[in-house]
mmCIF file with all atom_site columns, C-alpha atoms in Angstrom:
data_model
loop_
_atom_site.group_PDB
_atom_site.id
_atom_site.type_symbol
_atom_site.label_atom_id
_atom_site.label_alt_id
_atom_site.label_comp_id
_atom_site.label_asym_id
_atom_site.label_entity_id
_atom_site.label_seq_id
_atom_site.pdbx_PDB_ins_code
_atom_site.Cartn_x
_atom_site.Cartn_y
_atom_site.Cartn_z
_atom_site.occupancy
_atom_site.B_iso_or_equiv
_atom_site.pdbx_formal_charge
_atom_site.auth_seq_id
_atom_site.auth_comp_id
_atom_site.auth_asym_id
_atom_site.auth_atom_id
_atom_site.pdbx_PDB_model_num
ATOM 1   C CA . UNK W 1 1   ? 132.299 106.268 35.683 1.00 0.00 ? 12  UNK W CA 1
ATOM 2   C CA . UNK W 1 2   ? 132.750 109.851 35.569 1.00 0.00 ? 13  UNK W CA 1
ATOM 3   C CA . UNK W 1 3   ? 135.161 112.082 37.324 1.00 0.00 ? 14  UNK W CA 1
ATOM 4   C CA . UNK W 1 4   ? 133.328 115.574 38.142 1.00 0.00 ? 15  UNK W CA 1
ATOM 5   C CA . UNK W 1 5   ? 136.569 117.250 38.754 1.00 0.00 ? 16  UNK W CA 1
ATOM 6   C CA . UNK W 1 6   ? 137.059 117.219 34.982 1.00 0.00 ? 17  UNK W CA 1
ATOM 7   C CA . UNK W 1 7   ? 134.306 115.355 33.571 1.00 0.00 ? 18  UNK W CA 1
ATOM 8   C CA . UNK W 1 8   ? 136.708 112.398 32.463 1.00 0.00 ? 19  UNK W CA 1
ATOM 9   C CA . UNK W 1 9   ? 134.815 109.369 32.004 1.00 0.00 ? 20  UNK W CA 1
ATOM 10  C CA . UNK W 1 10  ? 136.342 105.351 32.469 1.00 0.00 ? 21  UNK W CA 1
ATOM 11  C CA . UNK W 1 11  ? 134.658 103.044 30.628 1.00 0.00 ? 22  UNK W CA 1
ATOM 12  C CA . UNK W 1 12  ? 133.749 99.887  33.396 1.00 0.00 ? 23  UNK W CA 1
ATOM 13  C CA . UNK W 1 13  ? 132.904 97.039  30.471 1.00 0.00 ? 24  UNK W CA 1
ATOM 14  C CA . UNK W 1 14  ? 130.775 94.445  30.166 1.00 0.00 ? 25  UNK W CA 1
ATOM 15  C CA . UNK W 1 15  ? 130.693 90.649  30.255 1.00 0.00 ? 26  UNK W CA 1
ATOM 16  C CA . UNK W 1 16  ? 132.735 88.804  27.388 1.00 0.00 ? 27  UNK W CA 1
ATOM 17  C CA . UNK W 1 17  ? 129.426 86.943  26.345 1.00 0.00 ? 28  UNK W CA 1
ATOM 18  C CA . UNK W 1 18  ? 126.595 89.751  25.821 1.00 0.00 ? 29  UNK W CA 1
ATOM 19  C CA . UNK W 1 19  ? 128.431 92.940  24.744 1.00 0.00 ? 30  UNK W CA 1
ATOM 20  C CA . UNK W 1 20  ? 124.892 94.812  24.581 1.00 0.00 ? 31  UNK W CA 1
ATOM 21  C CA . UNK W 1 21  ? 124.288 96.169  28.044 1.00 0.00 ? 32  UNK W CA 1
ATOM 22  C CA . UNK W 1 22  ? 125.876 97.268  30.920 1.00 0.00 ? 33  UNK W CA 1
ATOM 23  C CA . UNK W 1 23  ? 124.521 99.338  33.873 1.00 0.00 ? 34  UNK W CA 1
ATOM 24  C CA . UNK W 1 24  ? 126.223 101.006 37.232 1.00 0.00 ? 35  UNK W CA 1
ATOM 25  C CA . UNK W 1 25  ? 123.853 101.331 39.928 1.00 0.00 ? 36  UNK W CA 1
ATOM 26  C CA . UNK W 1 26  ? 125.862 101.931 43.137 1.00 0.00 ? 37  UNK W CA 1
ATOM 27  C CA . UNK W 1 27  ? 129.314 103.233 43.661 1.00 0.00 ? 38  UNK W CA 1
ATOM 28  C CA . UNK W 1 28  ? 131.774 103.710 47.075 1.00 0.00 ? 39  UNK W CA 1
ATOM 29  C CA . UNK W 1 29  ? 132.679 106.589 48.605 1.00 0.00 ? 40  UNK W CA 1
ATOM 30  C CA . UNK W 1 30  ? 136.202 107.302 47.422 1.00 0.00 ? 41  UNK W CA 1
ATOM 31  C CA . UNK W 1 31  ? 134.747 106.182 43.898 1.00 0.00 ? 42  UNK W CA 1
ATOM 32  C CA . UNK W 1 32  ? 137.100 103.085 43.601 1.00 0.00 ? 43  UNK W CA 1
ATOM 33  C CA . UNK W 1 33  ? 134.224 100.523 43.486 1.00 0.00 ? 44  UNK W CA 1
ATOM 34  C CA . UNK W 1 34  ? 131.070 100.472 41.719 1.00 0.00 ? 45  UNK W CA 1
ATOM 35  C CA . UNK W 1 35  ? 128.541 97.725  41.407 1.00 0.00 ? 46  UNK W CA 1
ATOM 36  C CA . UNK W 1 36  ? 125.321 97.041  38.397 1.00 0.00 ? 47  UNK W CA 1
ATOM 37  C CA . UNK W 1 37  ? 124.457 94.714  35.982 1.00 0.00 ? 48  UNK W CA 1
ATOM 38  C CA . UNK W 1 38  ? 125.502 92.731  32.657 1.00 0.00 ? 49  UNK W CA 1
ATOM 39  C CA . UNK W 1 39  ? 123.925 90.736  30.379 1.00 0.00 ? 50  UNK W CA 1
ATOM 40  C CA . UNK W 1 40  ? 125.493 87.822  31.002 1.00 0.00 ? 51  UNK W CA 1
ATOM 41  C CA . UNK W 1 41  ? 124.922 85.258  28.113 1.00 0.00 ? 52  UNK W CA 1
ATOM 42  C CA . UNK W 1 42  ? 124.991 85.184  24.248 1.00 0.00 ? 53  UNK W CA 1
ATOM 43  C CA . UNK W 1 43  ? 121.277 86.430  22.966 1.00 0.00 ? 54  UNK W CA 1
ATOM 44  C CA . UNK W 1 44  ? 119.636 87.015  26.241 1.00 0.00 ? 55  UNK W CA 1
ATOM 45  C CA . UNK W 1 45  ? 117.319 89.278  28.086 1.00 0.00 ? 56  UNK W CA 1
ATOM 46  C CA . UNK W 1 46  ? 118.459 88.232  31.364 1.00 0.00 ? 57  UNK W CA 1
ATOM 47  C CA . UNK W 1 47  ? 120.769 90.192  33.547 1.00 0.00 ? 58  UNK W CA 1
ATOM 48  C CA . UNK W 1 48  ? 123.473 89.619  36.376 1.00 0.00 ? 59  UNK W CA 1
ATOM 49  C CA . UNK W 1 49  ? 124.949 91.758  39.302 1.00 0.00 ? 60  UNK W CA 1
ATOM 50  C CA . UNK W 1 50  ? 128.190 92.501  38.717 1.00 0.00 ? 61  UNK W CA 1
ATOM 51  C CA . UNK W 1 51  ? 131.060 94.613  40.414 1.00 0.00 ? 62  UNK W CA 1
ATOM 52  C CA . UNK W 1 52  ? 133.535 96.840  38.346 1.00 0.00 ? 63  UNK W CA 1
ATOM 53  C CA . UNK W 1 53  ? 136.585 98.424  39.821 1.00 0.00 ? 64  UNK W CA 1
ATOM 54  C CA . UNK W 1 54  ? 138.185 101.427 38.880 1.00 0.00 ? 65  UNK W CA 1
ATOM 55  C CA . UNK W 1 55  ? 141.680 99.631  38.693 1.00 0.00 ? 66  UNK W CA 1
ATOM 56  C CA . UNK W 1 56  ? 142.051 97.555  35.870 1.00 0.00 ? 67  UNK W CA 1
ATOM 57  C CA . UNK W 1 57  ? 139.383 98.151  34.791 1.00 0.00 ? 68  UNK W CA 1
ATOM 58  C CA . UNK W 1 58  ? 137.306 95.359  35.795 1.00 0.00 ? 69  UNK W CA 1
ATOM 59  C CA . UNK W 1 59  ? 134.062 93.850  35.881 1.00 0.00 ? 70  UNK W CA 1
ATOM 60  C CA . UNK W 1 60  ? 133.178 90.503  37.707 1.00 0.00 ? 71  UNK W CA 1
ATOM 61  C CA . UNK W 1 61  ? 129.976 88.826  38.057 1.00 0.00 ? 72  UNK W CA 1
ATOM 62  C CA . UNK W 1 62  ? 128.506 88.282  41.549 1.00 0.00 ? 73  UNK W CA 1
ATOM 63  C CA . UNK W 1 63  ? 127.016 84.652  42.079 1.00 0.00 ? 74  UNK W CA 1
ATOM 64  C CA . UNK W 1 64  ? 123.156 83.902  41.585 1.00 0.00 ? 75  UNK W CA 1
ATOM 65  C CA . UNK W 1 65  ? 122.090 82.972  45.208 1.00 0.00 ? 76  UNK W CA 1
ATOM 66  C CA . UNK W 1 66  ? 120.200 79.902  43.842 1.00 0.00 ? 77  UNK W CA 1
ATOM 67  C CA . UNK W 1 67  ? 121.901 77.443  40.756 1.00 0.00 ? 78  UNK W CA 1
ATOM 68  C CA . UNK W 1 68  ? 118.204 77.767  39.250 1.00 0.00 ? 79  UNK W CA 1
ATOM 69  C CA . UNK W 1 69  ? 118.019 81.581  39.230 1.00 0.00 ? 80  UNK W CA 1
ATOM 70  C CA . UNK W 1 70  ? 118.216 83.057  35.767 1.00 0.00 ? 81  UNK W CA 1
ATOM 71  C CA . UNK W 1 71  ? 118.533 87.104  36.645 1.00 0.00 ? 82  UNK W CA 1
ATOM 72  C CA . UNK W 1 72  ? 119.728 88.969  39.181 1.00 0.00 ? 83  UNK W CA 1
ATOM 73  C CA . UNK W 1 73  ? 120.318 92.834  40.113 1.00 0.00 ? 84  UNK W CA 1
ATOM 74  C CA . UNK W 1 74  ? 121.547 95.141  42.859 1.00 0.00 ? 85  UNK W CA 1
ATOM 75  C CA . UNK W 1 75  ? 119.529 97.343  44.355 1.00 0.00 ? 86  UNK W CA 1
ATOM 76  C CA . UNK W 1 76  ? 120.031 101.385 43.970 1.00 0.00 ? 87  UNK W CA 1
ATOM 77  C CA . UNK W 1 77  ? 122.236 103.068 46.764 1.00 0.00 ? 88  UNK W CA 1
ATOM 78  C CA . UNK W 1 78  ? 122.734 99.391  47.924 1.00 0.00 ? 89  UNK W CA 1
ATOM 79  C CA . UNK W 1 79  ? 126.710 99.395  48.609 1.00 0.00 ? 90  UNK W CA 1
ATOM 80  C CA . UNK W 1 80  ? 128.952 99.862  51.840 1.00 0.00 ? 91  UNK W CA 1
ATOM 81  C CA . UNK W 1 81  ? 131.252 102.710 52.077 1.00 0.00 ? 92  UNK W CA 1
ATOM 82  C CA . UNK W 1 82  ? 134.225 100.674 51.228 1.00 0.00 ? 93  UNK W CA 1
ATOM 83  C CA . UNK W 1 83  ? 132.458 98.610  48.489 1.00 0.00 ? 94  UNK W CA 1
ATOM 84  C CA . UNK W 1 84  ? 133.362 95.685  50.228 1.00 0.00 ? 95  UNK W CA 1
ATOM 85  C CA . UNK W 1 85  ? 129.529 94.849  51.051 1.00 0.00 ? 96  UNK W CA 1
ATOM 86  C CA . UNK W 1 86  ? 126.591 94.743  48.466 1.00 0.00 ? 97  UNK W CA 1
ATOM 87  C CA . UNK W 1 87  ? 122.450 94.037  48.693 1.00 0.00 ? 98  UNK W CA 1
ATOM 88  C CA . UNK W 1 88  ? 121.012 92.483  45.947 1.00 0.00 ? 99  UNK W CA 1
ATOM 89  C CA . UNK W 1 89  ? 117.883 90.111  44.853 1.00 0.00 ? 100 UNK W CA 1
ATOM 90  C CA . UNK W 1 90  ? 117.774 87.113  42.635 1.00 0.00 ? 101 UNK W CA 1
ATOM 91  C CA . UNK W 1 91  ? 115.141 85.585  41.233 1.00 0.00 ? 102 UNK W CA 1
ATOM 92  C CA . UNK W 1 92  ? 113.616 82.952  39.029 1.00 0.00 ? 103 UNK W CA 1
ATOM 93  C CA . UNK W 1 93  ? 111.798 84.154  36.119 1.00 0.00 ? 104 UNK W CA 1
ATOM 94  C CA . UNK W 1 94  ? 110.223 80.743  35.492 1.00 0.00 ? 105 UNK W CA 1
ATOM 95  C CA . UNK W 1 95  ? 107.991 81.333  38.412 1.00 0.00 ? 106 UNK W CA 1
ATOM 96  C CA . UNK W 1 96  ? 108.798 85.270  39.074 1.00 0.00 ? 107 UNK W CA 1
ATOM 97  C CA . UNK W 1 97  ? 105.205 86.938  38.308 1.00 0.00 ? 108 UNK W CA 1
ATOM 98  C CA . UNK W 1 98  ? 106.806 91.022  38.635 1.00 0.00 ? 109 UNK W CA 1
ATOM 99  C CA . UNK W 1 99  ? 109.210 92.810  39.566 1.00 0.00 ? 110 UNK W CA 1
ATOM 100 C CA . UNK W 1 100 ? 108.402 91.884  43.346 1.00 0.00 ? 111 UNK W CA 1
ATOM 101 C CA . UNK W 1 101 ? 106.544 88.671  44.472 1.00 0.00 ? 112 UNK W CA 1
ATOM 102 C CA . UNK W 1 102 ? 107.628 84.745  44.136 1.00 0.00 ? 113 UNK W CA 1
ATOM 103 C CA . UNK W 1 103 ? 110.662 83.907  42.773 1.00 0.00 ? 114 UNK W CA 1
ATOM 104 C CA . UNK W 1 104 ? 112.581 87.380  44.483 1.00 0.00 ? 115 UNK W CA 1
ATOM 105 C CA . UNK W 1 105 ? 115.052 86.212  47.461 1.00 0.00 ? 116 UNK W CA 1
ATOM 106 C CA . UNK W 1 106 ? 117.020 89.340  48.544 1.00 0.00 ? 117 UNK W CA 1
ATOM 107 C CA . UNK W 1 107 ? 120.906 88.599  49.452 1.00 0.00 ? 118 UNK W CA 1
ATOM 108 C CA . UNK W 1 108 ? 124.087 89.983  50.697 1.00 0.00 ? 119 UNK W CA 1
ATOM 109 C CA . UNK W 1 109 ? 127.299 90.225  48.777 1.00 0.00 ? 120 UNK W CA 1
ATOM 110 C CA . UNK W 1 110 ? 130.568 90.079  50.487 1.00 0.00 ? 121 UNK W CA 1
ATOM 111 C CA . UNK W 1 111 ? 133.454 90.623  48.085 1.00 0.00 ? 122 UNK W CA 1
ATOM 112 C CA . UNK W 1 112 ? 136.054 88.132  48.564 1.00 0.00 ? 123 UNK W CA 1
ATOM 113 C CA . UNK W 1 113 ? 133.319 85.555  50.728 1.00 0.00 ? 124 UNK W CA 1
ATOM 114 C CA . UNK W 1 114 ? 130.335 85.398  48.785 1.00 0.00 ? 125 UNK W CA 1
ATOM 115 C CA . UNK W 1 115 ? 126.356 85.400  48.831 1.00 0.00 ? 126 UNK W CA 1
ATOM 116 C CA . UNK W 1 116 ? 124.107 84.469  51.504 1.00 0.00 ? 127 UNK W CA 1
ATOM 117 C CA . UNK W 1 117 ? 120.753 85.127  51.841 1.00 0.00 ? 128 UNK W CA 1
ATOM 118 C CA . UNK W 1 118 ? 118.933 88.240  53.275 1.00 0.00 ? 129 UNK W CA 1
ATOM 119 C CA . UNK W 1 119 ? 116.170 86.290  55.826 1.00 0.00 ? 130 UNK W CA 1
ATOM 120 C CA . UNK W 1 120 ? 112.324 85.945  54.768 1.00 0.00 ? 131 UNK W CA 1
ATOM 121 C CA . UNK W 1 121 ? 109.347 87.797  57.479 1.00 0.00 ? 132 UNK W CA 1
ATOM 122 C CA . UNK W 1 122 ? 107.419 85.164  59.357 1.00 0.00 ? 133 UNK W CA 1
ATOM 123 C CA . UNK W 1 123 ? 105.083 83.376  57.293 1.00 0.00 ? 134 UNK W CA 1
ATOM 124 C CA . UNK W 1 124 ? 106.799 85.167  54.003 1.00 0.00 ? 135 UNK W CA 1
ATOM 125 C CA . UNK W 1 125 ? 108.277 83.252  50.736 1.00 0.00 ? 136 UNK W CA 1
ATOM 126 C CA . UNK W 1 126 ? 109.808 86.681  48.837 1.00 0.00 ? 137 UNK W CA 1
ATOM 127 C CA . UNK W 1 127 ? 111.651 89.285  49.426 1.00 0.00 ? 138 UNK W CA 1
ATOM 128 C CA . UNK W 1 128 ? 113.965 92.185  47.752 1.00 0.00 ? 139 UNK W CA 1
ATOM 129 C CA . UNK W 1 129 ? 117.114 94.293  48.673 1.00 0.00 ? 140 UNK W CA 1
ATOM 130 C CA . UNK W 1 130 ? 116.345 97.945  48.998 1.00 0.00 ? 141 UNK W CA 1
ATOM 131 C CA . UNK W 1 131 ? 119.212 99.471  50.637 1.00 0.00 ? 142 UNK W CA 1
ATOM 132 C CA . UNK W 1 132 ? 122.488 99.030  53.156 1.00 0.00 ? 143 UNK W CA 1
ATOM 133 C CA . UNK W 1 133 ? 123.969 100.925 55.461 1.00 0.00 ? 144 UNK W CA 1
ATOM 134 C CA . UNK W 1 134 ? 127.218 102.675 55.036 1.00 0.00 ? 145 UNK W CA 1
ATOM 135 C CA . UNK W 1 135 ? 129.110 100.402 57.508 1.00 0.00 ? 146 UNK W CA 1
ATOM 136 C CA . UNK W 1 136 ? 127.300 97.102  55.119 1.00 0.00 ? 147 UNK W CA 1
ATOM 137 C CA . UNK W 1 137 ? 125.771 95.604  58.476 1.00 0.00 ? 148 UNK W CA 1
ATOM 138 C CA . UNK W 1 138 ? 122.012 96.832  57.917 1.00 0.00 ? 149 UNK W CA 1
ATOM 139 C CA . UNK W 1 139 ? 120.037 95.959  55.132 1.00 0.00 ? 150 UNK W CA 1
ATOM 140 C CA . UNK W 1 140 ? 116.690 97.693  54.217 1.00 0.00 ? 151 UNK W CA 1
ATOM 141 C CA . UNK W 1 141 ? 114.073 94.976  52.682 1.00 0.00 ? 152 UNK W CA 1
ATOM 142 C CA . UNK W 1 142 ? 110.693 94.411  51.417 1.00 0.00 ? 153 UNK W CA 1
ATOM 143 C CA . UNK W 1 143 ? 108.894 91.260  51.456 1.00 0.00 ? 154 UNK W CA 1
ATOM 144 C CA . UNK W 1 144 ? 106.175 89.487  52.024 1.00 0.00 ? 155 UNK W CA 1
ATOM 145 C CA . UNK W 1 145 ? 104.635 88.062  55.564 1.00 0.00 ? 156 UNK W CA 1
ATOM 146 C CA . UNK W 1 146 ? 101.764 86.960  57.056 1.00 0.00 ? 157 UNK W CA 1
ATOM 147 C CA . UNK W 1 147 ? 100.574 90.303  58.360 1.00 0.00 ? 158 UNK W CA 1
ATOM 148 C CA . UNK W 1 148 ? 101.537 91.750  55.013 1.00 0.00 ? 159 UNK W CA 1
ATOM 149 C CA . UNK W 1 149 ? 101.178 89.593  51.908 1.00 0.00 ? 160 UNK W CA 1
ATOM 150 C CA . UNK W 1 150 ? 101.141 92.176  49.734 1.00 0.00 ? 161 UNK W CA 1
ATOM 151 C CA . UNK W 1 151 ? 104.935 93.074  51.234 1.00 0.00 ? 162 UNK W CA 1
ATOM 152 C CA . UNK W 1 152 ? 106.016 95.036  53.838 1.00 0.00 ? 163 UNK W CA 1
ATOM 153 C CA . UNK W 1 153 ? 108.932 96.521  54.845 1.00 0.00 ? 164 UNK W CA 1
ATOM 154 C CA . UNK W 1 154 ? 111.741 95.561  57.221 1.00 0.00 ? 165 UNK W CA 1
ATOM 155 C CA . UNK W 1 155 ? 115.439 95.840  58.546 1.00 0.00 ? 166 UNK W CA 1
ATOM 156 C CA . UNK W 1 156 ? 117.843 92.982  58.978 1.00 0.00 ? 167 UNK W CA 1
ATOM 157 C CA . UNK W 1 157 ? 121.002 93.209  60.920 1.00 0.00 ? 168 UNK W CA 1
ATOM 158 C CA . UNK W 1 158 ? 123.481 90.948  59.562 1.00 0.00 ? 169 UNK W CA 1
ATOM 159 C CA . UNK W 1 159 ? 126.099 90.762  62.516 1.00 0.00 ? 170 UNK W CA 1
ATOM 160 C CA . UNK W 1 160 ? 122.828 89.629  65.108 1.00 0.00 ? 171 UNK W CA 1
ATOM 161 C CA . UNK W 1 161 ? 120.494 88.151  62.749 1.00 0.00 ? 172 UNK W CA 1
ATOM 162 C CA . UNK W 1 162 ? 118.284 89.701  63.415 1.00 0.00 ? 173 UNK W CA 1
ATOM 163 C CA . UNK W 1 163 ? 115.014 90.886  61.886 1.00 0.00 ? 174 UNK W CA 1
ATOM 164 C CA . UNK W 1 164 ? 112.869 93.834  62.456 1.00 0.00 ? 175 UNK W CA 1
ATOM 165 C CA . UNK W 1 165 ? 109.093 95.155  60.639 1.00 0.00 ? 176 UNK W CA 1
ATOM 166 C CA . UNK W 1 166 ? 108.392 97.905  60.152 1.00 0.00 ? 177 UNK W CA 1
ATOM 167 C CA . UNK W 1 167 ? 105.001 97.281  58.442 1.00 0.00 ? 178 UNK W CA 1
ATOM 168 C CA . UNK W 1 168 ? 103.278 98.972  55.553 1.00 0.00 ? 179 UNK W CA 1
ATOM 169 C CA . UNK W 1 169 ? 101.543 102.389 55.454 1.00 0.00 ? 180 UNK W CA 1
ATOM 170 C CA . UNK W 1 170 ? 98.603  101.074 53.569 1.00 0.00 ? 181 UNK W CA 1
ATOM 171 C CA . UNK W 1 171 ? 97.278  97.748  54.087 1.00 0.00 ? 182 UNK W CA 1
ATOM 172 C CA . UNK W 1 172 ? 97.142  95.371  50.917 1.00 0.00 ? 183 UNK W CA 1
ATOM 173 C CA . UNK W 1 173 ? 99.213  98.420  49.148 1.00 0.00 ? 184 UNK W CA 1
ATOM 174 C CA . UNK W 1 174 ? 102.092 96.642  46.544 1.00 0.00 ? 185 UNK W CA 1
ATOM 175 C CA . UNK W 1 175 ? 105.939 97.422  48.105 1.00 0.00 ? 186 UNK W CA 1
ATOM 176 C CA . UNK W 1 176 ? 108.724 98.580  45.207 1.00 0.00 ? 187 UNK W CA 1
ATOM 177 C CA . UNK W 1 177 ? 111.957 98.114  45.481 1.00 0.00 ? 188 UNK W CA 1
ATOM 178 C CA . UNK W 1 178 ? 112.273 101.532 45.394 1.00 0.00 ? 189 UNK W CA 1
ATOM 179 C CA . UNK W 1 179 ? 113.791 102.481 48.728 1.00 0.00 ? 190 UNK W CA 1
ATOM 180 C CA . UNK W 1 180 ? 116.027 104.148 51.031 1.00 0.00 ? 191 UNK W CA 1
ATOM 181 C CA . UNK W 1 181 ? 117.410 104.606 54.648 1.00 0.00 ? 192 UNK W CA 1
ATOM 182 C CA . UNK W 1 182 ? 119.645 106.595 57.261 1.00 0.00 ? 193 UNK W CA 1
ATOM 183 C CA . UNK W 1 183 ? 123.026 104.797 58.273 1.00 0.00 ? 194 UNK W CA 1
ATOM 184 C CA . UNK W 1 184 ? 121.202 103.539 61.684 1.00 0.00 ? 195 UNK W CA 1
ATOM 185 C CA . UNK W 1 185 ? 117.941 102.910 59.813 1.00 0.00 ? 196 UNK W CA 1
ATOM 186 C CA . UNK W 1 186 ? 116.122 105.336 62.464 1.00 0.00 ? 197 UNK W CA 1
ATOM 187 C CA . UNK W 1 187 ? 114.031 106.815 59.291 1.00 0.00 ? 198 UNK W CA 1
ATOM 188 C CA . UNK W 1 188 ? 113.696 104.963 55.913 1.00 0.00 ? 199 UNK W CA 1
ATOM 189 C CA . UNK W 1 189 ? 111.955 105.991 52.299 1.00 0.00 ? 200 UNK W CA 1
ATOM 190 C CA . UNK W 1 190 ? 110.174 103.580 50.338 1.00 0.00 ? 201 UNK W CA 1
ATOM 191 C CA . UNK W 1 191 ? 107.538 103.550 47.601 1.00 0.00 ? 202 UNK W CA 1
ATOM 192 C CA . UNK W 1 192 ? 104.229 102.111 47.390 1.00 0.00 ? 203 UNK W CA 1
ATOM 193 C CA . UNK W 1 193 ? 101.723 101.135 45.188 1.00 0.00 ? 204 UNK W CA 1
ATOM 194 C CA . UNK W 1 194 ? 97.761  100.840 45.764 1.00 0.00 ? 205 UNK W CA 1
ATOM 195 C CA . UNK W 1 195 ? 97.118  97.377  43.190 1.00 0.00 ? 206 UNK W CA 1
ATOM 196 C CA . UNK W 1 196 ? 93.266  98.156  43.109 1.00 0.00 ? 207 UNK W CA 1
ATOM 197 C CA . UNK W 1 197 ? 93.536  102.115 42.531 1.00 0.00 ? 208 UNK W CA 1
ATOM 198 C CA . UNK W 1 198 ? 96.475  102.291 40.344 1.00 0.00 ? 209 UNK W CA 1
ATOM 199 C CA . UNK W 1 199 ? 98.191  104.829 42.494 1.00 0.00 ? 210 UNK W CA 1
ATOM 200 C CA . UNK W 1 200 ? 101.815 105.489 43.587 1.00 0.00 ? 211 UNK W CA 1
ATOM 201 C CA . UNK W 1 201 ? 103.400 106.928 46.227 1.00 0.00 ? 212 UNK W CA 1
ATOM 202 C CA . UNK W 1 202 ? 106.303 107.740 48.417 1.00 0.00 ? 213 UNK W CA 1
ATOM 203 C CA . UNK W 1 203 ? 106.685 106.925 52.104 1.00 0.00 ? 214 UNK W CA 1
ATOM 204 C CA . UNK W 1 204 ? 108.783 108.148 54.763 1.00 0.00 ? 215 UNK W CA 1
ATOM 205 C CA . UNK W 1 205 ? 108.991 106.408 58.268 1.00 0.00 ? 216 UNK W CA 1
ATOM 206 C CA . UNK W 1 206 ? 110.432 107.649 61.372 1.00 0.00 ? 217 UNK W CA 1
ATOM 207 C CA . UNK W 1 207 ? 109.925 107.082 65.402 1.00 0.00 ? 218 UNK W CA 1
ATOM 208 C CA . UNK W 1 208 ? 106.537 107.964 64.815 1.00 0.00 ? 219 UNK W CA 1
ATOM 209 C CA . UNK W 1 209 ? 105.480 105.677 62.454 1.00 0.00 ? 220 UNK W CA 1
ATOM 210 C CA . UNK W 1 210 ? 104.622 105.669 58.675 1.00 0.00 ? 221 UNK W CA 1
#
């Protein structure tokens, strides 16, 4: 972490067992709380969401949402204000083909009760964690569904449950996980990818569509 006042920088750590790579990703707004990844075991590839704090410091890995997942990251710009909430995606890299697709299942971090996961889009079996509101309580995803099954993208309120699509701006076009939103999720940025005409792009959409 570095302090732009006077350019001092904290070193955040790693995990005791894989010393080679560390990453921040997402930080809160007084600067307290940050969240990335870690390698998290001896000779591996694989990664795990983590949270560092400031105080200390420290650095403590966030649960895989499945006992079978081997990797896991947080998405960019994908903490609350206080730090207290995180958006992340886990996967299985036995059966994960990319960076999206099968073996992704996006989730929701809440420090101090756990991981739960983010819901699928009807007829969908993957999805990733984009971004979250500053308050924690919206989450912007992409997945798969059966209108899209190339992934689309949607919101999820996690105090209602509820689940909302906002579609795709080009149909059969590849969703990243490269995304963003406003705090009410009124207008949201995401990138797409054309999988037959290797071409990628950005998208905005707002109250009048994509």
């Amino acid at each position: 972490r570095v302090a732009t006042a006077n350019l001092s920088n904290l070193p955040l750590g790693h995990l005791p067992a894989n010393v080679t790579l560390s990453a921040a990703t997402a930080i809160s707004h007084d600067g307290s709380v940050l969240y990335g990844f870690a390698r998290y075991a001896a000779s591996s590839t694989r990664n795990q969401a983590v949270r560092y704090t400031a105080a200390g410091p420290t650095i403590t890995p966030i649960p895989f949402l499945d006992a079978a997942d081997t990797s896991s990251g947080p998405a960019g710009r994908g903490t609350s204000d206080d730090g207290s909430v995180r958006v992340s995606t886990s996967n299985n890299d036995n059966v994960l083909v990319n960076f999206y697709g099968l073996g992704n299942r996006a989730f929701r971090y809440v420090h101090g009760v756990g991981v739960s996961a983010i819901p699928l889009l009807a007829g969908g079996d993957w999805n990733m964690a984009m971004a979250v509101s500053p308050n924690g309580n919206l989450a912007l995803v992409g997945g798969n569904s059966t209108a899209a099954p190339n992934g689309e993208v949607y919101l999820h309120n996690a105090t209602s449950g509820t689940v909302t699509p906002l579609g795709t701006p080009g149909a059969g076009w590849d969703v990243s996980n490269a995304g963003g939103m406003t705090a009410d999720g009124s207008v949201v940025a995401v990138t797409f990818g054309d999988p037959v005409d290797p071409v990628v792009g950005g998208f905005v959409r707002n109250a009048s569509g994509w």
